[in-house]
Short mmCIF file of C-alpha atoms in Angstrom, two decimals:
data_model
loop_
_atom_site.label_atom_id
_atom_site.label_comp_id
_atom_site.label_asym_id
_atom_site.label_seq_id
_atom_site.Cartn_x
_atom_site.Cartn_y
_atom_site.Cartn_z
CA MET V 13 81.30 -3.18 64.22
CA ARG V 14 78.12 -4.73 63.22
CA LYS V 15 74.83 -3.86 65.08
CA ILE V 16 71.64 -6.06 65.80
CA PRO V 17 68.18 -5.33 66.85
CA LEU V 18 67.55 -5.23 70.57
CA GLY V 19 64.45 -7.39 70.48
CA ARG V 20 61.52 -5.39 68.80
CA THR V 21 62.42 -2.22 70.52
CA GLY V 22 63.62 -0.48 67.36
CA ASP V 23 66.89 0.18 68.89
CA GLN V 24 70.07 -1.44 67.14
CA VAL V 25 72.93 -2.21 69.44
CA SER V 26 76.49 -3.25 68.91
CA GLN V 27 76.98 -7.08 68.39
CA LEU V 28 80.17 -6.89 70.55
CA ALA V 29 79.53 -5.31 74.12
CA LEU V 30 81.95 -3.99 76.25
CA GLY V 31 81.75 -4.98 79.90
CA ALA V 32 82.90 -2.53 82.43
CA MET V 33 83.20 -4.83 85.48
CA LEU V 34 86.78 -4.31 86.44
CA MET V 35 87.20 -0.72 85.50
CA GLY V 36 88.03 1.41 88.47
CA THR V 37 89.48 -1.51 90.47
CA SER V 38 91.63 -4.17 88.91
CA THR V 39 91.97 -1.98 85.75
CA ASP V 40 93.05 1.57 86.82
CA GLU V 41 91.33 4.65 85.33
CA PRO V 42 93.83 5.82 82.75
CA THR V 43 93.94 2.34 81.22
CA SER V 44 90.04 1.94 81.54
CA VAL V 45 89.61 5.18 79.76
CA GLY V 46 91.75 4.26 77.07
CA MET V 47 89.87 1.15 76.47
CA LEU V 48 86.58 2.93 76.50
CA GLU V 49 87.83 5.23 73.89
CA ARG V 50 89.34 2.48 71.72
CA TYR V 51 86.12 0.55 71.84
CA LEU V 52 84.11 3.58 70.45
CA ASP V 53 86.76 4.17 67.85
CA ALA V 54 86.32 0.55 66.78
CA GLY V 55 82.51 1.26 66.20
CA GLY V 56 81.25 -0.09 69.48
CA SER V 57 78.53 1.68 71.58
CA PHE V 58 77.17 -0.84 74.05
CA ILE V 59 78.54 -0.48 77.49
CA ASP V 60 77.52 -2.81 80.32
CA THR V 61 78.14 -2.62 84.12
CA ALA V 62 76.43 -3.22 87.30
CA ASP V 63 76.07 -1.34 90.76
CA CYS V 64 78.11 -4.12 92.49
CA TYR V 65 81.03 -3.75 90.24
CA ALA V 66 83.42 -4.65 91.94
CA TRP V 67 83.74 -5.33 95.44
CA TRP V 68 85.94 -8.41 95.17
CA PRO V 69 89.19 -7.11 93.77
CA GLY V 70 90.48 -6.02 97.08
CA PRO V 71 89.41 -5.12 100.70
CA ASP V 72 88.95 -1.35 99.93
CA ASN V 73 86.37 -2.25 97.22
CA THR V 74 82.77 -2.18 98.12
CA GLY V 75 80.90 -1.88 94.77
CA GLY V 76 79.93 1.08 92.69
CA GLU V 77 83.54 1.81 91.36
CA SER V 78 82.86 0.83 87.78
CA GLU V 79 79.70 3.05 87.56
CA ALA V 80 81.67 5.98 89.26
CA LEU V 81 84.50 5.55 86.73
CA LEU V 82 82.11 5.56 83.81
CA GLY V 83 80.45 8.69 85.41
CA ARG V 84 83.59 10.56 85.31
CA TRP V 85 84.45 9.54 81.93
CA LEU V 86 81.16 10.51 80.51
CA ALA V 87 81.15 13.88 82.26
CA LYS V 88 84.55 14.76 80.96
CA THR V 89 83.85 13.61 77.39
CA GLY V 90 80.05 14.35 77.01
CA LYS V 91 79.65 10.91 75.19
CA ARG V 92 76.49 9.86 76.94
CA ASP V 93 74.46 10.15 73.83
CA GLU V 94 77.05 8.11 71.79
CA ILE V 95 76.36 4.95 74.00
CA PHE V 96 73.81 2.52 74.83
CA LEU V 97 74.30 2.11 78.56
CA ALA V 98 73.29 -0.94 80.64
CA THR V 99 73.51 -1.34 84.59
CA LYS V 100 72.05 -3.92 86.99
CA GLY V 101 70.55 -3.84 90.48
CA SER V 102 69.69 -6.50 93.14
CA ALA V 103 73.24 -8.19 93.51
CA TRP V 104 74.66 -5.35 95.66
CA VAL V 105 76.46 -7.16 98.52
CA ARG V 106 75.63 -5.98 102.00
CA ASP V 107 78.94 -7.19 103.51
CA PRO V 108 81.80 -8.76 101.37
CA GLU V 109 83.98 -9.91 104.32
CA PRO V 110 82.00 -13.07 104.72
CA ILE V 111 82.42 -13.89 101.21
CA ARG V 112 86.05 -13.01 101.10
CA SER V 113 86.90 -15.14 104.18
CA GLY V 114 84.62 -17.79 103.34
CA ASP V 115 84.14 -20.41 100.41
CA GLY V 116 83.01 -17.80 97.76
CA SER V 117 80.33 -20.17 96.83
CA TRP V 118 76.92 -19.15 95.21
CA GLU V 119 74.92 -19.72 98.32
CA THR V 120 77.52 -17.56 100.47
CA MET V 121 77.17 -14.76 97.98
CA ALA V 122 73.27 -15.01 97.80
CA ALA V 123 73.10 -14.69 101.48
CA GLN V 124 74.58 -11.10 101.05
CA TRP V 125 72.68 -9.84 98.04
CA VAL V 126 70.23 -6.99 98.74
CA GLY V 127 67.77 -8.63 96.38
CA ALA V 128 65.03 -7.20 93.91
CA GLY V 129 62.38 -5.62 96.51
CA GLY V 130 60.60 -2.60 95.13
CA ASP V 131 62.21 -0.08 97.64
CA THR V 132 65.71 -1.76 96.96
CA LEU V 133 65.57 -1.35 93.37
CA ARG V 134 64.21 2.33 93.66
CA ARG V 135 67.18 3.15 95.87
CA ALA V 136 69.64 1.13 93.64
CA ILE V 137 68.66 2.87 90.26
CA ASP V 138 68.96 6.37 91.84
CA ASP V 139 72.41 5.49 93.34
CA SER V 140 73.38 4.11 89.98
CA LEU V 141 72.31 7.22 88.09
CA ARG V 142 74.17 9.46 90.76
CA ARG V 143 77.35 7.48 90.18
CA LEU V 144 77.03 7.48 86.41
CA GLY V 145 76.22 10.98 86.43
CA THR V 146 73.17 10.58 83.92
CA ASP V 147 69.36 11.04 84.38
CA HIS V 148 68.77 7.46 82.60
CA VAL V 149 70.28 4.25 81.67
CA ASP V 150 68.94 2.45 78.33
CA LEU V 151 68.85 -1.10 80.00
CA TYR V 152 68.25 -1.81 83.62
CA TYR V 153 68.55 -5.58 84.53
CA VAL V 154 67.58 -7.53 87.62
CA HIS V 155 71.14 -8.73 88.16
CA VAL V 156 70.13 -12.08 89.80
CA ASP V 157 66.66 -13.33 89.93
CA ASP V 158 65.31 -13.06 93.54
CA ARG V 159 62.87 -15.68 94.44
CA SER V 160 62.15 -14.40 97.93
CA THR V 161 60.42 -11.45 96.45
CA ARG V 162 57.10 -11.62 94.82
CA LEU V 163 57.51 -10.86 90.97
CA GLU V 164 54.59 -8.49 91.11
CA GLU V 165 56.45 -6.27 93.72
CA THR V 166 59.71 -6.28 91.49
CA LEU V 167 57.91 -5.60 88.13
CA GLY V 168 55.94 -3.00 89.64
CA ALA V 169 58.98 -1.15 90.92
CA LEU V 170 60.55 -1.53 87.58
CA ALA V 171 57.51 -0.20 85.74
CA GLU V 172 57.89 2.82 87.98
CA ILE V 173 61.51 3.15 86.93
CA VAL V 174 60.55 3.07 83.35
CA SER V 175 57.71 5.45 83.60
CA ALA V 176 59.89 7.91 85.48
CA GLY V 177 62.44 7.92 82.67
CA LYS V 178 65.28 6.34 84.66
CA ALA V 179 65.43 3.33 82.42
CA ARG V 180 64.36 2.94 78.80
CA TYR V 181 64.02 -0.85 78.90
CA ILE V 182 64.52 -3.63 81.36
CA GLY V 183 66.15 -6.94 81.39
CA TRP V 184 66.92 -10.03 83.61
CA SER V 185 70.07 -11.94 84.31
CA ASN V 186 70.96 -15.19 85.96
CA VAL V 187 67.42 -16.60 85.61
CA ARG V 188 65.83 -19.94 84.71
CA THR V 189 63.60 -20.05 81.64
CA TRP V 190 60.42 -20.97 83.46
CA ARG V 191 60.90 -17.93 85.60
CA LEU V 192 61.50 -15.75 82.42
CA GLU V 193 58.38 -16.93 81.21
CA ARG V 194 56.49 -15.97 84.42
CA VAL V 195 58.00 -12.54 84.47
CA ARG V 196 56.97 -12.00 80.80
CA ALA V 197 53.30 -13.20 81.45
CA LEU V 198 52.86 -11.12 84.38
CA ALA V 199 54.18 -8.05 82.61
CA GLU V 200 51.74 -8.66 79.87
CA LYS V 201 48.84 -9.21 82.33
CA ASN V 202 49.42 -5.99 84.04
CA GLY V 203 50.63 -3.64 81.26
CA TRP V 204 54.21 -3.58 82.74
CA PRO V 205 57.26 -3.24 80.76
CA ALA V 206 58.67 -6.74 79.81
CA PRO V 207 62.36 -7.72 79.72
CA VAL V 208 63.78 -7.04 76.45
CA ALA V 209 67.28 -8.70 77.13
CA VAL V 210 68.22 -11.88 79.19
CA GLN V 211 71.95 -11.93 80.22
CA GLU V 212 73.41 -15.31 80.82
CA GLU V 213 76.71 -17.01 80.53
CA HIS V 214 77.17 -18.38 77.00
CA SER V 215 80.20 -19.86 75.14
CA TYR V 216 81.30 -22.57 72.66
CA LEU V 217 81.16 -25.37 75.30
CA ARG V 218 78.02 -26.75 76.31
CA PRO V 219 76.97 -27.31 79.85
CA LYS V 220 77.17 -31.01 80.59
CA ALA V 221 74.32 -33.21 81.86
CA GLY V 222 73.37 -32.51 85.41
CA ALA V 223 74.99 -29.12 85.40
CA ASP V 224 73.24 -26.34 87.42
CA THR V 225 72.27 -23.83 84.56
CA LEU V 226 70.71 -21.09 86.51
CA SER V 227 73.23 -18.74 84.89
CA ILE V 228 74.11 -20.64 81.77
CA VAL V 229 72.36 -20.81 78.49
CA ASP V 230 70.96 -24.34 77.80
CA ASP V 231 68.75 -26.02 75.17
CA GLU V 232 65.55 -24.98 76.75
CA LEU V 233 66.59 -21.16 76.83
CA THR V 234 67.93 -21.41 73.49
CA ASP V 235 64.46 -22.89 72.11
CA TYR V 236 62.78 -20.16 74.03
CA LEU V 237 64.72 -17.41 72.44
CA ARG V 238 64.12 -18.83 68.92
CA ALA V 239 60.54 -18.80 69.71
CA ASN V 240 60.38 -15.03 71.06
CA ASP V 241 62.39 -12.68 68.97
CA ASP V 242 61.34 -9.81 71.26
CA LEU V 243 63.83 -11.06 73.72
CA THR V 244 67.90 -10.71 72.96
CA LEU V 245 70.28 -12.80 74.64
CA VAL V 246 73.37 -10.88 76.00
CA ALA V 247 76.10 -13.61 76.32
CA TYR V 248 78.54 -12.93 79.09
CA SER V 249 81.85 -14.81 79.86
CA PRO V 250 82.21 -15.95 76.22
CA ILE V 251 85.56 -17.19 76.50
CA LEU V 252 85.10 -18.59 80.37
CA LYS V 253 87.99 -16.90 81.82
CA GLY V 254 90.26 -17.28 78.72
CA ILE V 255 90.75 -21.24 79.32
CA TYR V 256 90.40 -21.95 75.55
CA ASP V 257 93.88 -20.88 74.80
CA ASP V 258 95.52 -22.61 77.61
CA PRO V 259 94.96 -26.40 78.42
CA ALA V 260 96.94 -25.99 81.59
CA LYS V 261 94.68 -23.29 82.68
CA ARG V 262 91.40 -25.08 82.14
CA ASP V 263 92.70 -28.11 83.77
CA GLY V 264 90.97 -28.09 87.16
CA HIS V 265 89.73 -24.43 86.61
CA GLN V 266 86.61 -23.82 88.69
CA VAL V 267 84.73 -22.83 85.39
CA MET V 268 85.13 -26.14 83.96
CA ARG V 269 83.05 -27.78 86.64
CA TRP V 270 79.82 -27.14 84.47
CA TYR V 271 81.50 -28.25 81.21
CA ALA V 272 84.16 -30.81 81.61
CA GLY V 273 83.46 -34.12 80.01
CA PRO V 274 83.53 -35.97 76.54
CA ASP V 275 81.44 -33.36 74.69
CA ALA V 276 83.62 -30.63 75.83
CA ASP V 277 86.79 -32.59 74.96
CA ALA V 278 85.40 -33.29 71.42
CA ARG V 279 84.46 -29.53 70.84
CA LEU V 280 87.95 -28.35 72.20
CA ALA V 281 89.78 -30.72 69.79
CA VAL V 282 87.82 -29.27 66.75
CA LEU V 283 88.21 -25.71 68.10
CA THR V 284 91.86 -25.94 68.40
CA GLU V 285 92.14 -27.49 64.79
CA VAL V 286 90.33 -24.93 63.22
CA ALA V 287 91.96 -22.07 65.09
CA ALA V 288 95.11 -23.30 63.73
CA GLU V 289 93.84 -23.51 60.17
CA LEU V 290 92.76 -19.79 60.51
CA ASP V 291 95.92 -18.65 62.38
CA VAL V 292 93.92 -17.24 65.11
CA THR V 293 93.75 -18.16 68.99
CA PRO V 294 91.04 -20.41 70.20
CA ASN V 295 89.72 -17.45 72.45
CA GLN V 296 89.38 -15.35 69.40
CA LEU V 297 87.69 -18.30 67.49
CA VAL V 298 84.98 -18.71 70.16
CA ILE V 299 84.14 -14.92 70.06
CA SER V 300 84.05 -15.08 66.24
CA TRP V 301 81.63 -18.23 66.37
CA LEU V 302 79.40 -16.28 68.81
CA LEU V 303 79.21 -13.46 66.51
CA HIS V 304 78.37 -15.71 63.58
CA ARG V 305 75.19 -17.10 65.40
CA THR V 306 71.95 -16.30 63.85
CA ASP V 307 69.50 -18.86 65.36
CA PRO V 308 69.14 -16.99 67.60
CA GLU V 309 71.23 -13.88 67.07
CA LEU V 310 72.87 -12.50 70.06
CA VAL V 311 75.21 -9.81 71.78
CA THR V 312 78.62 -11.09 72.75
CA LEU V 313 79.68 -9.27 76.04
CA ILE V 314 83.44 -9.11 76.52
CA GLY V 315 84.99 -8.11 79.93
CA PRO V 316 88.73 -7.32 79.18
CA ARG V 317 90.89 -6.31 81.92
CA THR V 318 93.84 -4.96 79.70
CA PRO V 319 94.19 -3.25 76.46
CA GLU V 320 95.85 -6.21 75.10
CA GLN V 321 92.82 -8.39 75.86
CA LEU V 322 90.47 -5.88 74.30
CA GLU V 323 92.60 -5.80 70.85
CA THR V 324 92.38 -9.44 70.83
CA ALA V 325 88.65 -9.40 71.11
CA LEU V 326 88.09 -6.62 68.75
CA ALA V 327 90.33 -8.50 66.15
CA ALA V 328 87.95 -11.52 66.44
CA SER V 329 85.10 -9.49 65.12
CA ASP V 330 86.94 -9.39 61.90
CA ILE V 331 87.32 -13.27 61.37
CA LYS V 332 85.32 -14.61 58.51
CA LEU V 333 84.40 -18.16 59.14
CA PRO V 334 83.98 -20.24 55.91
CA ALA V 335 80.83 -22.30 55.83
CA GLU V 336 82.77 -25.72 56.15
CA GLN V 337 84.61 -24.59 59.13
CA LEU V 338 81.60 -23.09 60.79
CA ASP V 339 79.71 -26.28 60.08
CA ARG V 340 82.54 -28.41 61.87
CA LEU V 341 82.39 -26.16 64.82
CA ASP V 342 78.68 -26.34 65.02
CA THR V 343 78.49 -30.03 64.75
CA ALA V 344 81.47 -30.91 67.02
CA GLY V 345 80.75 -32.94 70.21
CA ALA V 346 80.38 -36.47 71.70
#
């Protein structure tokens, strides 16, 4: 599995990262462990989780299950030094019940997030390290940008976390480009660690005009990343809940509200054609297309729930896209 630079840190990370979001809840422990071992055997080393994973699969879940499972696996195998480990704080949910019984909207969830206050992050990283059974993570994200807390407070706490050796690098997720620039400017002004990674939703479909792109890569962020190679994009939800393989699934699917329209239709048509020519699935082709990105180069973060889904994604990393087909995919659209 190919590795790429993480910003200008000097570290190399797997271009295909493994998300552990559902490990320990929707995916049981033996299956999760098998998937972790299979990913490492395939040459992967970049594992991503968060303290709030995953409160939503059932009423007995509160968050922390994924980190706890990873901690047990690391303690049993002694493989901590073999992986680049990332986790996140700020989106721990105070009380999941209002979200489970409500509309599940972004606004409903945001009202329950603990946020990125200094004391909150200091407690969160200590709790994450305890569950993970390690003295540090390699990358620590602000999971959801918190505008109710002064950035100076958040960055100051993150600087303390890095200085204490509890995290090697910091990142930001679900953040607008103008806020990311403000974060970086404040970090430079005060001599604090700046983000080396930004984690956003990114796929083959492009957000439609007027879409709320807080959590989705848009043209502005792409341009910003091209101009700032010290910042690496980690692209989550690359296959958008698996909608590419199944027209019936994407018809009316909630994820399509940000993408549906003439441009999506045109790109889906070309994607389907090229997938048939290569005898691969559209989902696999999307992952391969992302792995072929060089402007900017990025990490593709997969979140398989089953071993079969993991195998499908790993196979995508072996697909070689001829220049003509890559150009057709790149230029497709309304």
